[in-house]
Amino acid sequence: MQLVLGGRQLDLRRGLLMGILNATPDSFSDGGDYLQTEKALARAREMAAEGADIIDVGAESTRPGARAVSIEEEKKRLLPVLRGLEPLGLPVSVDTRKPEVAEAALQAGARLLNDVSGLRDERMITLAARYRVPVVVVHSPLDDPAEMMRHARYGDVVSEVKEFLLTQAQRALSAGVPAVILDPGFGFGKKLEHNLELLRRLPELAALGYPLLVGLSRKRSIGELTGVQRPAERVCGSVAAHLQALGRGANILRVHDVAAHREALAVWRAVEE
Ligand code: HH2
């Protein structure tokens, strides 16, 4: 299975690393570290050297209870970083829920739309079709991160996630979006028990035939399982969860700790290939 991003062919069967770049003051694990453009670009160069395949840039935290950011503020944080990333030569994705921000990001060189609100706003689909870029469809029970955890109630979480993702993927494809990547949205309105169920039964999502992205990096569930309080120290637990995901059909891992995941991926590939 291949993914074409900005003219590059990426081999999804080998497992790809999407390095996280949060140009925010309040992200749950690295808020404030990369708010200044120079610091963000230095981190992007570091992730490229560590072996990231894609850089995912976001300028609004989506942690449960996060404060919403205006369109202007989000663009102000994001655009200088996106422009500065061009010489790096890696495909860049933009992590945003706002079509206005997404369009400015596409004009500044982003080649993938990562929409954690799951393409609920039709304009996201129209944009991806117009700019001919793939999208990541993320499941969340609600559009608003501030309210999400109050909706962490499911009958069968896997069936509900599957139904939402399939509906949104089909809407996008029939509107002319060139490719769709599915993401169960770990932690988005989901408690530990839901995240574990989704991870265990990931093959059911992989069987839908779309590329699958998994993002468990440093998340609260990893802290709950390992007892590690500080998100930045949840590296081993994150790697373990992501290896489980790869073994169950994940194609792209969204990670903060690129170097650690690159090592783990080397071992996983050597066994698989
Ligand atoms: N998780 C976060 C943000 N964006 N995008 C996708 N596709 N999948 C995810 O699981 C996902 C995501 C939350 O993590 P992070 O960016 O580190 O934190 P914050 O939202 O606080 O900036």
Short mmCIF file of N, CA and C and ligand atoms in Angstrom, two decimals, residues 20 22 27-28 60-63 95 114 116 136 138 183 186 188 213 215 219 254 256, ligand 1:
data_model
loop_
_atom_site.label_atom_id
_atom_site.label_comp_id
_atom_site.label_asym_id
_atom_site.label_seq_id
_atom_site.Cartn_x
_atom_site.Cartn_y
_atom_site.Cartn_z
N ILE A 20 5.61 14.89 15.61
CA ILE A 20 4.68 15.93 16.09
C ILE A 20 5.44 17.24 16.36
N ASN A 22 4.34 20.84 17.87
CA ASN A 22 3.26 21.65 18.45
C ASN A 22 3.74 23.08 18.67
N SER A 27 0.10 22.66 24.77
CA SER A 27 -0.09 21.24 24.47
C SER A 27 0.22 20.42 25.71
N PHE A 28 -0.39 19.23 25.81
CA PHE A 28 -0.34 18.53 27.09
C PHE A 28 1.07 18.04 27.45
N GLU A 60 -2.88 24.58 17.70
CA GLU A 60 -3.96 24.67 18.70
C GLU A 60 -3.99 23.35 19.45
N SER A 61 -3.86 23.41 20.76
CA SER A 61 -3.93 22.17 21.53
C SER A 61 -5.34 21.61 21.48
N THR A 62 -5.44 20.28 21.36
CA THR A 62 -6.75 19.63 21.36
C THR A 62 -6.91 18.72 22.57
N ARG A 63 -6.03 18.94 23.58
CA ARG A 63 -6.16 18.12 24.78
C ARG A 63 -7.53 18.40 25.40
N ASP A 95 -2.22 20.08 11.34
CA ASP A 95 -3.18 19.58 12.31
C ASP A 95 -4.09 20.74 12.70
N ASN A 114 -4.76 17.09 8.50
CA ASN A 114 -5.03 16.25 9.66
C ASN A 114 -6.11 16.94 10.49
N VAL A 116 -8.69 16.73 13.36
CA VAL A 116 -9.14 15.94 14.51
C VAL A 116 -10.64 16.10 14.77
N VAL A 136 -6.46 13.09 6.89
CA VAL A 136 -6.58 12.14 7.99
C VAL A 136 -7.93 12.41 8.64
N VAL A 138 -10.12 11.74 11.78
CA VAL A 138 -9.94 11.29 13.16
C VAL A 138 -11.32 11.15 13.81
N ASP A 183 -8.10 7.28 11.43
CA ASP A 183 -7.46 7.36 12.74
C ASP A 183 -8.55 7.22 13.81
N PHE A 186 -7.35 8.06 19.47
CA PHE A 186 -7.09 7.63 20.85
C PHE A 186 -7.12 8.83 21.78
N PHE A 188 -9.50 10.88 22.32
CA PHE A 188 -10.50 11.89 21.97
C PHE A 188 -11.87 11.39 22.44
N LEU A 213 -3.74 5.40 10.79
CA LEU A 213 -2.81 6.19 11.60
C LEU A 213 -3.18 6.02 13.07
N GLY A 215 -2.23 7.41 17.09
CA GLY A 215 -1.53 8.42 17.88
C GLY A 215 -1.78 8.20 19.36
N LYS A 219 0.16 9.84 25.72
CA LYS A 219 -1.19 10.19 26.16
C LYS A 219 -1.50 9.66 27.55
N ARG A 254 1.92 8.52 14.92
CA ARG A 254 2.12 9.96 15.19
C ARG A 254 2.81 10.06 16.54
N HIS A 256 5.89 11.92 19.36
CA HIS A 256 6.78 13.01 19.80
C HIS A 256 8.24 12.54 19.75
N1 HH2 B 1 -3.67 13.61 18.90
C1 HH2 B 1 -3.43 14.89 19.24
C2 HH2 B 1 -3.40 15.88 18.25
N2 HH2 B 1 -3.59 15.58 16.96
N3 HH2 B 1 -3.99 13.98 15.27
C3 HH2 B 1 -4.23 12.71 14.92
N4 HH2 B 1 -4.40 12.40 13.63
N5 HH2 B 1 -4.30 11.70 15.84
C4 HH2 B 1 -4.13 11.94 17.17
O1 HH2 B 1 -4.22 10.98 17.98
C5 HH2 B 1 -3.87 13.28 17.60
C6 HH2 B 1 -3.82 14.29 16.60
C7 HH2 B 1 -3.14 15.25 20.66
O2 HH2 B 1 -1.77 15.16 20.94
P1 HH2 B 1 -0.73 16.39 20.92
O3 HH2 B 1 -0.69 17.04 19.58
O4 HH2 B 1 0.58 15.94 21.40
O5 HH2 B 1 -1.29 17.36 22.03
P2 HH2 B 1 -2.13 18.69 22.00
O6 HH2 B 1 -3.40 18.42 21.28
O7 HH2 B 1 -2.30 19.03 23.46
O8 HH2 B 1 -1.32 19.73 21.25
#
